[in-house]
Amino acid sequence: MTPSFVKRKTKQFLKILVHSSIIWVFLTTILPQVLLKLSIPLQLNVIPSILSNTEIQLLIAHPDDEVMFFAPTLIELLKPKYNNTISVTCFSTGNAEGLGHIRSRELITSLKILGIDDVEIVDDETKFKDSMSLEWKSNDILEYIKKPIILTFDKDGISLHPNHISLFKAALASSKRVVSLKTWSFWEKYSSTIITNYRIVLKYVQHFTNDNEINNSSDKSVSIFNDLPSVILTIAAMSFGHQSQMVWFRWGWLVVSRYVNSNELIIVK
Ligand SMILES: *[C@@H]1O[C@H](CO)[C@@H](O)[C@H](O)[C@H]1NC(C)=O
Ligand SMILES: *[C@@H]1O[C@H](CO)[C@@H](O)[C@H](O)[C@H]1NC(C)=O
Ligand SMILES: *[C@@H]1O[C@H](CO)[C@@H](O)[C@H](O)[C@H]1NC(C)=O
């Protein structure tokens, strides 16, 4: 690979991302507004009743999980029309590099930006050590599980991170309803708005053709798409909230990650 080849490919890639983002703004933000003006309501997110009028507890392992992965869900479910309250329990201070005290404060700031005040940060390195190789015990986690609806990672924990997976296992072992965040494949994870656009178009087609079959098959799966203002809020929570973490690859995450603009939830039980 010559440098000019790499340069050409990078340029092509950035061009695709920019075009896709423009289409995405149209689909999520402009089109619904225009149709509303024409009295044609078009709802992008259909939230099942289990995720409204309730108290939801988000379990995360490290400060910044809330915004790196769960922001679209938090922003949607906190809309006043759903009448939810959301609290967050974070099981470590993210002390792998000795920055735990700063990262805890950053988590509080980030959640404030997202509109959440109820935060519990568990600082117990004997039980919950921030580590890429440690599973935490379900019984230790269960003590902190309190609300009727538990929102957390799924069995693959986004990146197979054992800390994330421990939270899912504990939630399953609890007596609560459990909603997990689906781990996407590599290409979907890093598809920015490209796969999102495709899914939104499908959803709109389904909406207008009232195709029951598609509608039927997704009973346990809830797709959440954010619009432009919500993604701006996510970027603010991440970049202003988690200042100590904003190295180059986090900016890269904001640009290419699909988790910044959408989430897929699975109602597990
Ligand atoms: C809002 O949710 C709470 C539970 O968190 C419930 O007790 C209350 O009745 C709900 N209010 C409305 C107007 O549905
Ligand atoms: C929808 O699902 C129900 C069971 O959950 C099934 O009985 C029904 O046939 C399905 N309808 C369609 C159109 O697939
Ligand atoms: C599925 O379709 C039915 C009838 O078309 C509609 O009443 C219902 O709200 C739809 N459910 C979801 C989750 O979209």
Short mmCIF file of N, CA and C and ligand atoms in Angstrom, two decimals, residues 46-48 203 206-207 209-216 218-219 221, ligand 3:
data_model
loop_
_atom_site.label_atom_id
_atom_site.label_comp_id
_atom_site.label_asym_id
_atom_site.label_seq_id
_atom_site.Cartn_x
_atom_site.Cartn_y
_atom_site.Cartn_z
N VAL A 46 -40.61 3.61 18.69
CA VAL A 46 -41.80 3.05 19.32
C VAL A 46 -41.35 2.35 20.60
N ILE A 47 -41.71 2.95 21.73
CA ILE A 47 -41.23 2.44 23.02
C ILE A 47 -42.32 1.58 23.66
N PRO A 48 -42.00 0.33 24.00
CA PRO A 48 -43.02 -0.53 24.61
C PRO A 48 -43.38 -0.08 26.02
N LYS A 203 -37.69 1.10 8.50
CA LYS A 203 -38.71 1.37 9.50
C LYS A 203 -39.80 2.28 8.95
N GLN A 206 -41.97 0.38 6.56
CA GLN A 206 -42.84 -0.46 7.38
C GLN A 206 -43.98 0.35 7.98
N HIS A 207 -43.63 1.55 8.44
CA HIS A 207 -44.63 2.43 9.04
C HIS A 207 -45.75 2.75 8.04
N THR A 209 -46.44 1.17 5.14
CA THR A 209 -47.11 0.03 4.52
C THR A 209 -47.79 -0.83 5.57
N ASN A 210 -47.50 -0.50 6.85
CA ASN A 210 -48.10 -1.23 7.97
C ASN A 210 -47.86 -2.73 7.87
N ASP A 211 -46.63 -3.06 7.60
CA ASP A 211 -46.26 -4.45 7.41
C ASP A 211 -46.18 -5.16 8.76
N ASN A 212 -47.20 -5.95 9.02
CA ASN A 212 -47.28 -6.59 10.34
C ASN A 212 -46.21 -7.64 10.60
N GLU A 213 -45.76 -8.24 9.52
CA GLU A 213 -44.80 -9.32 9.72
C GLU A 213 -43.51 -8.81 10.34
N ILE A 214 -43.04 -7.70 9.79
CA ILE A 214 -41.81 -7.13 10.33
C ILE A 214 -42.08 -6.64 11.76
N ASN A 215 -43.19 -5.99 11.90
CA ASN A 215 -43.59 -5.45 13.19
C ASN A 215 -43.69 -6.57 14.23
N ASN A 216 -44.16 -7.69 13.80
CA ASN A 216 -44.35 -8.82 14.69
C ASN A 216 -43.04 -9.41 15.19
N SER A 218 -40.32 -8.23 15.84
CA SER A 218 -39.43 -7.46 16.69
C SER A 218 -40.03 -7.20 18.08
N ASP A 219 -40.87 -8.09 18.51
CA ASP A 219 -41.53 -7.90 19.80
C ASP A 219 -40.58 -7.66 20.96
N SER A 221 -37.39 -6.83 20.70
CA SER A 221 -36.28 -5.95 20.36
C SER A 221 -36.81 -4.53 20.18
C1 LIG B 3 -47.77 -3.38 15.22
O1 LIG B 3 -48.81 -3.20 14.29
C2 LIG B 3 -50.08 -3.01 14.89
C3 LIG B 3 -51.14 -2.97 13.80
O2 LIG B 3 -50.64 -2.52 12.60
C4 LIG B 3 -50.04 -1.72 15.72
O3 LIG B 3 -51.28 -1.50 16.33
C5 LIG B 3 -48.97 -1.86 16.77
O4 LIG B 3 -48.86 -0.67 17.52
C6 LIG B 3 -47.63 -2.18 16.14
N1 LIG B 3 -46.65 -2.43 17.18
C7 LIG B 3 -45.44 -1.89 17.18
C8 LIG B 3 -44.57 -2.24 18.31
O5 LIG B 3 -45.06 -1.18 16.27
#
